[in-house]
PDB file of C-alpha atoms in Angstrom:
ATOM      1  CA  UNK A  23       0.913  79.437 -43.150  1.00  0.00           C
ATOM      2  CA  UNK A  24      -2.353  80.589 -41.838  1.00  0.00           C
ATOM      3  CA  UNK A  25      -4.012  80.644 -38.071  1.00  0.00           C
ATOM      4  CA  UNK A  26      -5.291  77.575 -38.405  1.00  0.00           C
ATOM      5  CA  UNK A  27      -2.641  75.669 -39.111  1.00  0.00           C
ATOM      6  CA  UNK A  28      -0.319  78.002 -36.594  1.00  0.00           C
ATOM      7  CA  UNK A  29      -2.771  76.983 -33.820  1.00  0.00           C
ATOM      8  CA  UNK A  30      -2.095  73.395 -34.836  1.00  0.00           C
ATOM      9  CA  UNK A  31       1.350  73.250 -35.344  1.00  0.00           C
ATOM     10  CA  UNK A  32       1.465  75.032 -31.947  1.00  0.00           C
ATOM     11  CA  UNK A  33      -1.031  72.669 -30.089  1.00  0.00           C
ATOM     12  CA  UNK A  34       1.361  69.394 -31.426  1.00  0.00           C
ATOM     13  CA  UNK A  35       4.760  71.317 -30.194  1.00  0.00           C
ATOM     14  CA  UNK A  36       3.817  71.865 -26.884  1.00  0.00           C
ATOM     15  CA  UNK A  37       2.468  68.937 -26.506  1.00  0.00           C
ATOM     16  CA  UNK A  38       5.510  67.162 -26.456  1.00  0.00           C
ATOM     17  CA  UNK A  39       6.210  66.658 -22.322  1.00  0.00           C
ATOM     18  CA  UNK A  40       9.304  66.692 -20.894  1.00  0.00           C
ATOM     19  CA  UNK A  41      10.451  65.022 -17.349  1.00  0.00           C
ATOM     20  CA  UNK A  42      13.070  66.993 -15.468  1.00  0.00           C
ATOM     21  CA  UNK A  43      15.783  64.807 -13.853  1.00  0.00           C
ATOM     22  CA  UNK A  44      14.990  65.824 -10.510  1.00  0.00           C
ATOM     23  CA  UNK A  45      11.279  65.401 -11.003  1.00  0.00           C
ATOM     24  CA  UNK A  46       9.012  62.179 -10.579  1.00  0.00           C
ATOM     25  CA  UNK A  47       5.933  63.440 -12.204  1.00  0.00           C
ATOM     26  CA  UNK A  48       6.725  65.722 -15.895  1.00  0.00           C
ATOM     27  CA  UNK A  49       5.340  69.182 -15.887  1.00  0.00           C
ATOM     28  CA  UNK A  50       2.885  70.241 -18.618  1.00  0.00           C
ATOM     29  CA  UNK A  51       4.629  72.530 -21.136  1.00  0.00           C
ATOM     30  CA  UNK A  52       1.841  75.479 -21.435  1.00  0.00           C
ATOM     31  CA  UNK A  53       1.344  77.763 -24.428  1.00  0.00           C
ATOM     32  CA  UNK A  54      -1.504  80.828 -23.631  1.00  0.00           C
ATOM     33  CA  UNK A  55      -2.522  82.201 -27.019  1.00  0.00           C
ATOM     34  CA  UNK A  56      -4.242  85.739 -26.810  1.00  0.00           C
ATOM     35  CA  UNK A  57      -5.831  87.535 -29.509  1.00  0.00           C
ATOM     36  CA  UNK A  58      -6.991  91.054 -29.537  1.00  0.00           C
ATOM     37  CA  UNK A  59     -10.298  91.897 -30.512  1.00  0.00           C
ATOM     38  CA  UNK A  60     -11.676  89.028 -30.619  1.00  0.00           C
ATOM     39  CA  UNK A  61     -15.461  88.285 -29.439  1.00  0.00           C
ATOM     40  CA  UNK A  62     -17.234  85.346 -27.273  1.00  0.00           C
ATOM     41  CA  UNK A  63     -19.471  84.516 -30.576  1.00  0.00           C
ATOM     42  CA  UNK A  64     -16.386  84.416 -32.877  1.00  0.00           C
ATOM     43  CA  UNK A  65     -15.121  81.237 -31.929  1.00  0.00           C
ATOM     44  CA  UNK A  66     -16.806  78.348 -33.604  1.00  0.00           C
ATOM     45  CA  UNK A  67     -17.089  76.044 -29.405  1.00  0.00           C
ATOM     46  CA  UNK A  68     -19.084  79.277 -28.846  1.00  0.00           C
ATOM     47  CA  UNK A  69     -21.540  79.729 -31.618  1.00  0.00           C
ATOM     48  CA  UNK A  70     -19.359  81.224 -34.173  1.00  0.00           C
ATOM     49  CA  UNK A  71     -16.592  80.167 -36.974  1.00  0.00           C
ATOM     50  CA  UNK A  72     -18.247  79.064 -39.806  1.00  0.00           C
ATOM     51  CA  UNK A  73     -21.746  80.242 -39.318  1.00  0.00           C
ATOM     52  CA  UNK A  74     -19.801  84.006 -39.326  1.00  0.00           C
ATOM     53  CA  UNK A  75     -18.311  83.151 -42.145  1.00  0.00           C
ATOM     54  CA  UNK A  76     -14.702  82.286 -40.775  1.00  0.00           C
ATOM     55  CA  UNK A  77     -14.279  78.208 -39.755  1.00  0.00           C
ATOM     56  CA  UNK A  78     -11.812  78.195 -36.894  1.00  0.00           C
ATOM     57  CA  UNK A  79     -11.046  74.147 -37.053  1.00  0.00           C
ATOM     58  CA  UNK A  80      -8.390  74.120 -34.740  1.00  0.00           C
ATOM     59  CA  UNK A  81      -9.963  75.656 -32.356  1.00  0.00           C
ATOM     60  CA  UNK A  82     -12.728  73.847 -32.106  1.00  0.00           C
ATOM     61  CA  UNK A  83     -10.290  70.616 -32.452  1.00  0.00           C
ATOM     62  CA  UNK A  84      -8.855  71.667 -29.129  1.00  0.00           C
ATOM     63  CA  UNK A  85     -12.298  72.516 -27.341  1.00  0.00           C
ATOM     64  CA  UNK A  86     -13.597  69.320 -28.155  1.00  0.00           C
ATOM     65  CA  UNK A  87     -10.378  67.575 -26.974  1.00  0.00           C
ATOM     66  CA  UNK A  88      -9.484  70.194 -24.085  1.00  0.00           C
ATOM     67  CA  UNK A  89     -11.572  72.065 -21.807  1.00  0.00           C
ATOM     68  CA  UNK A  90     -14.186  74.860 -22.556  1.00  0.00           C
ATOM     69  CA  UNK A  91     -14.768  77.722 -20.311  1.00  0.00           C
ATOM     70  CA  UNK A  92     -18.082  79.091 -20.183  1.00  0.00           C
ATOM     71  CA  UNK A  93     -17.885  81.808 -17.490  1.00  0.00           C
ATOM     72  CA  UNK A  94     -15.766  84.633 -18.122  1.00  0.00           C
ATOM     73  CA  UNK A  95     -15.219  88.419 -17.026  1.00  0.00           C
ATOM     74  CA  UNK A  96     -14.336  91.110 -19.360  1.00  0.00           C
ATOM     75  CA  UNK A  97     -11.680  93.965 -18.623  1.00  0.00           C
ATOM     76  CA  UNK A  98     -11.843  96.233 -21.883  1.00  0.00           C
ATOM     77  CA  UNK A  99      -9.015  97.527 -23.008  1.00  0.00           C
ATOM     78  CA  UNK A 100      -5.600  96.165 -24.077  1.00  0.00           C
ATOM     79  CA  UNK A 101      -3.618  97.102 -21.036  1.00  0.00           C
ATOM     80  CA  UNK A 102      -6.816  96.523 -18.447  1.00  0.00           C
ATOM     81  CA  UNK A 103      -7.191  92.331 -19.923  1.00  0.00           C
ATOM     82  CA  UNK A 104      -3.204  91.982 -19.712  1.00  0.00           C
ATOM     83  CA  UNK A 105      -2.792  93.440 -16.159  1.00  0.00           C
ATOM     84  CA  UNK A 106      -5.589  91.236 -15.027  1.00  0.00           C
ATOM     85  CA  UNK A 107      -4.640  87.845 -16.978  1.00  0.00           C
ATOM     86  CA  UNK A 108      -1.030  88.505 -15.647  1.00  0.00           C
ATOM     87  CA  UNK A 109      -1.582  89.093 -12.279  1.00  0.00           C
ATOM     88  CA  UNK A 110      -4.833  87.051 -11.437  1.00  0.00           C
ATOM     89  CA  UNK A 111      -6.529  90.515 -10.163  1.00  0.00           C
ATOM     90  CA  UNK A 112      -8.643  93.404 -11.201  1.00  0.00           C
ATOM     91  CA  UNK A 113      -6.786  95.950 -13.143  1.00  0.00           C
ATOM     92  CA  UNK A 114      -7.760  99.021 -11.450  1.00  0.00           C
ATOM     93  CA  UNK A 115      -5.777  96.603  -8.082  1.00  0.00           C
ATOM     94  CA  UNK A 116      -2.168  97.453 -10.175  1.00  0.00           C
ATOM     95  CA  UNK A 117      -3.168 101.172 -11.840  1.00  0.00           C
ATOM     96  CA  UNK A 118      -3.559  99.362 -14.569  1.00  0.00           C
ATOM     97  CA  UNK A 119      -7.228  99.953 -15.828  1.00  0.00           C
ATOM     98  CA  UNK A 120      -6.673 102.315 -18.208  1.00  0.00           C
ATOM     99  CA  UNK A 121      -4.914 101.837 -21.973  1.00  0.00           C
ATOM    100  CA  UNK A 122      -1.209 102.565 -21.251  1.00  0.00           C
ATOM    101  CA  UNK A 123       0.418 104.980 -24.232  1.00  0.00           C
ATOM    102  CA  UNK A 124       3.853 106.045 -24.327  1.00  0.00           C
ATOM    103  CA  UNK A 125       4.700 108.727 -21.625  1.00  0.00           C
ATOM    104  CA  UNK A 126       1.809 107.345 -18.948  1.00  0.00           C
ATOM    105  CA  UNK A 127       2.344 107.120 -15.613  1.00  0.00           C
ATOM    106  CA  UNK A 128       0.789 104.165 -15.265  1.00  0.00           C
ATOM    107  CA  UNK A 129       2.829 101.069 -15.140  1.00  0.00           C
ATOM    108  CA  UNK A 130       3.395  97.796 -14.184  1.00  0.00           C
ATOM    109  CA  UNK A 131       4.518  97.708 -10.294  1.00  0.00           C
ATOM    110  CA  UNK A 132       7.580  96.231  -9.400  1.00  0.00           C
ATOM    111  CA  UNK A 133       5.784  94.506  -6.505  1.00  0.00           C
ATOM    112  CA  UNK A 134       2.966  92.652  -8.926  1.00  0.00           C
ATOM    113  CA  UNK A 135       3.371  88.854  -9.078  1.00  0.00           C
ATOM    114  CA  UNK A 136       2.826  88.003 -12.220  1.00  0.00           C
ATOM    115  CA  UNK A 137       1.969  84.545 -14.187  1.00  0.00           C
ATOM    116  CA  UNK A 138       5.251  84.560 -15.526  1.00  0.00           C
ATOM    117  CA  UNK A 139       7.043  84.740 -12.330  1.00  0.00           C
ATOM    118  CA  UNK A 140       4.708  81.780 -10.901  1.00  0.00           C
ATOM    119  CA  UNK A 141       5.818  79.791 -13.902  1.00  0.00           C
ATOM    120  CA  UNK A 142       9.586  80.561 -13.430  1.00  0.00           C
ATOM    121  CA  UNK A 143       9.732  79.606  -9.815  1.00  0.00           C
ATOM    122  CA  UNK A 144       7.816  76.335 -10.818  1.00  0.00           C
ATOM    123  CA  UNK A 145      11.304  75.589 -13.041  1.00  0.00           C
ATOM    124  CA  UNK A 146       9.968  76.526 -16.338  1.00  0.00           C
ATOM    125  CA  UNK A 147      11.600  77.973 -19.354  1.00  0.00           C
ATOM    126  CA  UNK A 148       9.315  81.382 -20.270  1.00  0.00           C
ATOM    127  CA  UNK A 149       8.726  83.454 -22.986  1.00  0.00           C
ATOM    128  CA  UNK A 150       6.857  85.970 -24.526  1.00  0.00           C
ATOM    129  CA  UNK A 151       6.437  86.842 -27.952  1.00  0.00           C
ATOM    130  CA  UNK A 152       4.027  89.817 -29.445  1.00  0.00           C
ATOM    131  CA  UNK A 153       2.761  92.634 -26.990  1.00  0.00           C
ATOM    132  CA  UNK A 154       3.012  93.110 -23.476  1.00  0.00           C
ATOM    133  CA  UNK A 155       1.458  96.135 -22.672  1.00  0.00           C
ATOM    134  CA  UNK A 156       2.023  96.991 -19.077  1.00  0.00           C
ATOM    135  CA  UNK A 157       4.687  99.413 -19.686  1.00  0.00           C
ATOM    136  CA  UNK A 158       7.930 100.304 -20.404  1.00  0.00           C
ATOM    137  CA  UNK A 159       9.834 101.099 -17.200  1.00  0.00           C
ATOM    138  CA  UNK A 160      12.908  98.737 -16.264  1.00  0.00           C
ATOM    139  CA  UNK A 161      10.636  97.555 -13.471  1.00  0.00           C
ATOM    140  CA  UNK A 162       7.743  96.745 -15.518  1.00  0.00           C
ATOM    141  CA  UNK A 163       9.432  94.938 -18.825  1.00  0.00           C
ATOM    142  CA  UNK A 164       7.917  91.048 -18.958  1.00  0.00           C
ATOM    143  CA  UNK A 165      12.097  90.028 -18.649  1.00  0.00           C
ATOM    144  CA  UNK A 166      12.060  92.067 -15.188  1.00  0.00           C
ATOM    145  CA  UNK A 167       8.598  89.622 -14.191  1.00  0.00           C
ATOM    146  CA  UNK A 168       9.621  86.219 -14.349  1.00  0.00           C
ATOM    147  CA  UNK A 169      10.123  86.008 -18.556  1.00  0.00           C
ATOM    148  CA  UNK A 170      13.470  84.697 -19.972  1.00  0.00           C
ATOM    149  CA  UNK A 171      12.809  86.216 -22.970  1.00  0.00           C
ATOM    150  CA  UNK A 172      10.896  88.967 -24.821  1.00  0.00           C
ATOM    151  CA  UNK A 173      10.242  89.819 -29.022  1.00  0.00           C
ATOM    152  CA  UNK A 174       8.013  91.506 -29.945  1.00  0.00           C
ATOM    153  CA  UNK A 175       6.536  95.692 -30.034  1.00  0.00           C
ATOM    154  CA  UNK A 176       7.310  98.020 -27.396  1.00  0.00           C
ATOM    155  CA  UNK A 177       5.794  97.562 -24.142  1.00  0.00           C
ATOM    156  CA  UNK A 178       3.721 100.528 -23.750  1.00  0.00           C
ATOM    157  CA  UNK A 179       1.956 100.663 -27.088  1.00  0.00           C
ATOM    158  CA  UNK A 180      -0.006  98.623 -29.392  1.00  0.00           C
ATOM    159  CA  UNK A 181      -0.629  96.973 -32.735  1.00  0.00           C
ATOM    160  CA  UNK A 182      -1.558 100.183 -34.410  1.00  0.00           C
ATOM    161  CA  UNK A 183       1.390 101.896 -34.028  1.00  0.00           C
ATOM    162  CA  UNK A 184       3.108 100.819 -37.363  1.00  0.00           C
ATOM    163  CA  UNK A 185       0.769 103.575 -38.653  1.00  0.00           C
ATOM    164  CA  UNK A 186       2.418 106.366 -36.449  1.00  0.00           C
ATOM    165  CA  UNK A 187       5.581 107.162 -39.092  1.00  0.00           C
ATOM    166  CA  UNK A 188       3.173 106.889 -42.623  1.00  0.00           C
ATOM    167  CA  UNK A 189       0.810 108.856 -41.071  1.00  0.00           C
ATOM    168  CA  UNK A 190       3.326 111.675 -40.184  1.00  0.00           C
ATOM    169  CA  UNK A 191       4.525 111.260 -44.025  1.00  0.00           C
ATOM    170  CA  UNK A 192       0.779 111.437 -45.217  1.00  0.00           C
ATOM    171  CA  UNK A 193      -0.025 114.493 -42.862  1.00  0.00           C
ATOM    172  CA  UNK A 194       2.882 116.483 -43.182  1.00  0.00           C
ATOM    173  CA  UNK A 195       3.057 116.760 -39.856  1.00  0.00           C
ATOM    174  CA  UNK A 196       6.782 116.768 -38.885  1.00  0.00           C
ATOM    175  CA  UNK A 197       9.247 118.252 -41.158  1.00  0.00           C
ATOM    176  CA  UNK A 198      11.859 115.696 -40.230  1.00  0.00           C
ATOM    177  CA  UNK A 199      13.404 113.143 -43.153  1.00  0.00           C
ATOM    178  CA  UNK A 200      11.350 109.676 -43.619  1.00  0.00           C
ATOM    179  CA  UNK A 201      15.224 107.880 -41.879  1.00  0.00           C
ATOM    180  CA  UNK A 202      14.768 110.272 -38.962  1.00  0.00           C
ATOM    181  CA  UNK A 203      10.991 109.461 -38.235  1.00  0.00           C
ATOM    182  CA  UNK A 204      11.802 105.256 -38.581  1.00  0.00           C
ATOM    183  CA  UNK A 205      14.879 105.671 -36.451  1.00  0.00           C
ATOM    184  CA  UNK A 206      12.543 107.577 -33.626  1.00  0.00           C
ATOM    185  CA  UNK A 207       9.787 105.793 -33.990  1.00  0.00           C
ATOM    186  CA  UNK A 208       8.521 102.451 -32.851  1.00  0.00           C
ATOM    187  CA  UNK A 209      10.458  99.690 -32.880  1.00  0.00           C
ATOM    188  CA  UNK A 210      10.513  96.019 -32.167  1.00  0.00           C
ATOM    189  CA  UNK A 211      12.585  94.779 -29.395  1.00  0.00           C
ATOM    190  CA  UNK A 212      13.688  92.460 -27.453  1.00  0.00           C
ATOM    191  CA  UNK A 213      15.375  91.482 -24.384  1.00  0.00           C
ATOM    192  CA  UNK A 214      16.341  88.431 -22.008  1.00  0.00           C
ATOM    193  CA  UNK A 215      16.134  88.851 -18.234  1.00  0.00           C
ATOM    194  CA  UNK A 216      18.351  90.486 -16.618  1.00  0.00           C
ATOM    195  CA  UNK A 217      18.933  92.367 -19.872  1.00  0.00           C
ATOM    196  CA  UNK A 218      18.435  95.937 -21.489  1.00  0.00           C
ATOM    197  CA  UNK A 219      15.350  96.367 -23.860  1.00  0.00           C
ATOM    198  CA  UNK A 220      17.077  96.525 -27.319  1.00  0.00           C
ATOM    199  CA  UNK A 221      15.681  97.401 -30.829  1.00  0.00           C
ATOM    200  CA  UNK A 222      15.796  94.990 -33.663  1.00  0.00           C
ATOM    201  CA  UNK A 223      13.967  97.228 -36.504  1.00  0.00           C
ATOM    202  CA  UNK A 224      11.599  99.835 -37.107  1.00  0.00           C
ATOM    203  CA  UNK A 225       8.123  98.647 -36.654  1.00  0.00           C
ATOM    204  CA  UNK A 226       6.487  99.700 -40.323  1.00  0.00           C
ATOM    205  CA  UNK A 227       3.214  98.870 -42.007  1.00  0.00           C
ATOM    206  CA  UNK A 228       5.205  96.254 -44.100  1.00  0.00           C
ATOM    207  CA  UNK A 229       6.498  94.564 -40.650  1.00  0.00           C
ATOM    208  CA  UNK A 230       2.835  94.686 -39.220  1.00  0.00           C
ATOM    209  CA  UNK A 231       2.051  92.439 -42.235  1.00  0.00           C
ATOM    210  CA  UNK A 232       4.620  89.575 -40.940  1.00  0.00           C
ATOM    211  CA  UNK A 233       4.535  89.809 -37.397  1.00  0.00           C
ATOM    212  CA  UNK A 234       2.618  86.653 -36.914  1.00  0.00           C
ATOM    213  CA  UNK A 235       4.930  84.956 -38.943  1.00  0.00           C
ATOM    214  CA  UNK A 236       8.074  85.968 -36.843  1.00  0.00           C
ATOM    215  CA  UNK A 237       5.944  85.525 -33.828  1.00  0.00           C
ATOM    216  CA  UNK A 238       5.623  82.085 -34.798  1.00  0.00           C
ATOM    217  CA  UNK A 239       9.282  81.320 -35.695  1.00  0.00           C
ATOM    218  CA  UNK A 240      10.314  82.209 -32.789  1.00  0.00           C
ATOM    219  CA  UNK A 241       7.784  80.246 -30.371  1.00  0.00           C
ATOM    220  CA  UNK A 242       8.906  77.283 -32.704  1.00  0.00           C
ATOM    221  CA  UNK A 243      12.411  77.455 -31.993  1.00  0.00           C
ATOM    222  CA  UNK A 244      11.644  77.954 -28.501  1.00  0.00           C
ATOM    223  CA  UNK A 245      10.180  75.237 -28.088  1.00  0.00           C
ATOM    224  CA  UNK A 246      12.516  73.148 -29.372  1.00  0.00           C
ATOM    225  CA  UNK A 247      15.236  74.902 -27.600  1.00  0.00           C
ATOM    226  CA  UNK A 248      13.754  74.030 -24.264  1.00  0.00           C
ATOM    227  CA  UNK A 249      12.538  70.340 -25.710  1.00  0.00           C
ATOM    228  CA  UNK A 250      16.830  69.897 -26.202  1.00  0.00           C
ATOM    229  CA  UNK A 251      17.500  71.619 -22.710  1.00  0.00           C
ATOM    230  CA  UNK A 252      14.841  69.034 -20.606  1.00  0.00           C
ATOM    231  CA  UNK A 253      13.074  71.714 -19.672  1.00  0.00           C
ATOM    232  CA  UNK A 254       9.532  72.668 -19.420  1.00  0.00           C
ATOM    233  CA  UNK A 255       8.151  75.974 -20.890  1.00  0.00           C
ATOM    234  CA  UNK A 256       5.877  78.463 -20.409  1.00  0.00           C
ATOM    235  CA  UNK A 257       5.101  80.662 -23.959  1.00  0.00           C
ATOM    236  CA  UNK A 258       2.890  83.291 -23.629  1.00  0.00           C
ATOM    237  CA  UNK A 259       2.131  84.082 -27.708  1.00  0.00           C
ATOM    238  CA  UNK A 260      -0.329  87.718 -27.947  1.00  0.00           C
ATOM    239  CA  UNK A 261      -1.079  87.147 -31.641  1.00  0.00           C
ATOM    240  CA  UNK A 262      -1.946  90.684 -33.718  1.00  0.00           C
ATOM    241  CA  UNK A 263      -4.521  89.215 -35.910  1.00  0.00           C
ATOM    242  CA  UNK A 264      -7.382  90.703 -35.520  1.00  0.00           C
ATOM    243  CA  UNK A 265      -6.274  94.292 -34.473  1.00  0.00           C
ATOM    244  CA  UNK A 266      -5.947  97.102 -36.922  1.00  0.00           C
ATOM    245  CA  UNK A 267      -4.335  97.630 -38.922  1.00  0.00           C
ATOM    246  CA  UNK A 268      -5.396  93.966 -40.050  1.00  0.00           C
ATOM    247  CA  UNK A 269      -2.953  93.894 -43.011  1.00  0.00           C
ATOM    248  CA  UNK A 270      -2.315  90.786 -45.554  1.00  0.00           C
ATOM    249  CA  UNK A 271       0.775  89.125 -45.580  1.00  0.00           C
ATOM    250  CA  UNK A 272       2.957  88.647 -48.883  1.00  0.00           C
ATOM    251  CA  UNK A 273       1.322  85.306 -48.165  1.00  0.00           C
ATOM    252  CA  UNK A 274      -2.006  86.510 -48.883  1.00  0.00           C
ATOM    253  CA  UNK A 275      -1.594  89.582 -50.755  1.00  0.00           C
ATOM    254  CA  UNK A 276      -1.768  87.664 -54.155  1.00  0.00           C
ATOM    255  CA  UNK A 277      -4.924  85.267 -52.874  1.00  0.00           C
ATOM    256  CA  UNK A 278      -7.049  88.810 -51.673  1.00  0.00           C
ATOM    257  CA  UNK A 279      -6.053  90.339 -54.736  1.00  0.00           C
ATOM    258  CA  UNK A 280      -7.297  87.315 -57.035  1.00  0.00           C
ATOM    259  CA  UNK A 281     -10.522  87.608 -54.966  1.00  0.00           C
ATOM    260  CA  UNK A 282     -10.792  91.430 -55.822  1.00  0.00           C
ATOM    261  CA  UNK A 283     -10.333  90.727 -59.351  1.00  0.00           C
ATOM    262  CA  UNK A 284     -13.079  88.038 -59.316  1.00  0.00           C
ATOM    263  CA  UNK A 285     -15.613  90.063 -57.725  1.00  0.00           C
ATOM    264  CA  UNK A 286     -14.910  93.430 -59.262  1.00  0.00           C
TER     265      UNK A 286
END
């Protein structure tokens, strides 16, 4: 399955509304889709898509039906844009305005209110699937700031770190055996709140490739699992696309390779 029909498959589950007993008016379920790296001018509602070469049709399906924003401020950076779209302030206001990398002090303050938190004392069901960014301190996790539930990379590094281990190999760098370097190094996790942070798998090149998939599947079933409980939700969904390593899926492996062969 590709973006575009992710983003639309997305955009029909969530709009399914849901009335809680105790409520009069239903609540809107929300789903916040952020991708890294990804410009003003890429977007076709903003000049971009197909005149750059890559038609984004769903998204421009739910500009024209939803609302376009047209004023915007930039924090640059991974960690700076997630501090600030959490917690509705400047970065630098949580210590936060600098890329966080494993072994930083900075982190996510116990005392920030975050987006997830406002959602959750609304009623909602949250989640958050992909990267979080803000650290990886007990007190910082997303489960430990208002989210029932966390998959995705570890929550003080980024996309790039499925590199980390074949880069080691390729360098000659440690001496240790290829089991010891995956076992030590990144990993995805997950947790629920009120939870530990708990690894799933290593985080390789070859999981890179299918993150978006999983990330996916599991908003999906989310969804549905709160659509059976009467409950509204709140899915916060950091997509990798667009952040290197930008590698092909299985998917698309065969369809890039056909292209290669065509042009070569």
């Amino acid at each position: 399955m590709n973006m575009s029909n992710w983003l639309g498959l997305l955009a029909s589950l969530a709009s399914l509304m849901v009335t809680p007993a105790s409520a009069q008016q239903p609540k809107p379920n929300v789903v916040f889709i952020l991708a890294d790296n990804v410009g003003y001018g890429d977007l076709g509602p903003y000049g971009g898509g197909e005149l750059r070469g890559a038609p984004t049709p769903r998204i421009d399906q739910l500009a024209r039906e939803g609302l376009r924003l047209t004023q915007y401020l930039v924090e640059p950076g991974c960690t700076p844009s997630r501090a600030a779209l959490m917690t509705g302030q400047y970065s630098i206001r949580n210590g936060l305005s600098l890329i966080i990398v494993p072994g930083s002090p900075s982190t996510l303050s116990q005392r920030a209110v975050t987006m997830g938190e406002l959602f959750k004392d609304a009623g909602y069901g949250t989640a958050i699937f992909g990267k979080w960014h803000l650290g990886a301190e007990p007190q910082s996790l997303p489960t430990a700031h208002g989210f029932d539930e966390f998959y995705g990379i570890p929550p003080d590094i980024s996309w790039d770190s499925a590199t980390y281990v074949d880069t080691m190999l390729l360098t000659h760098s440690m001496s240790a055996p290829t089991a010891e370097l995956l076992a030590k190094g990144p990993q995805i996790v997950q947790a629920v709140a009120g939870g530990p942070l708990r690894t799933v798998k290593p985080y390789t090149r070859e999981v890179r490739a299918e993150i978006d998939n999983a990330l996916v599947a599991k908003s999906i079933d989310f969804i549905r699992r709160q659509k059976a409980a009467g409950k509204p939700f709140f899915l916060y969904l950091p997509f990798s696309m667009g952040h290197f390593p930008n590698l092909p899926s299985k998917q698309f492996e065969a369809s890039r390779g056909s292209a290669s062969t065509a042009t070569s």
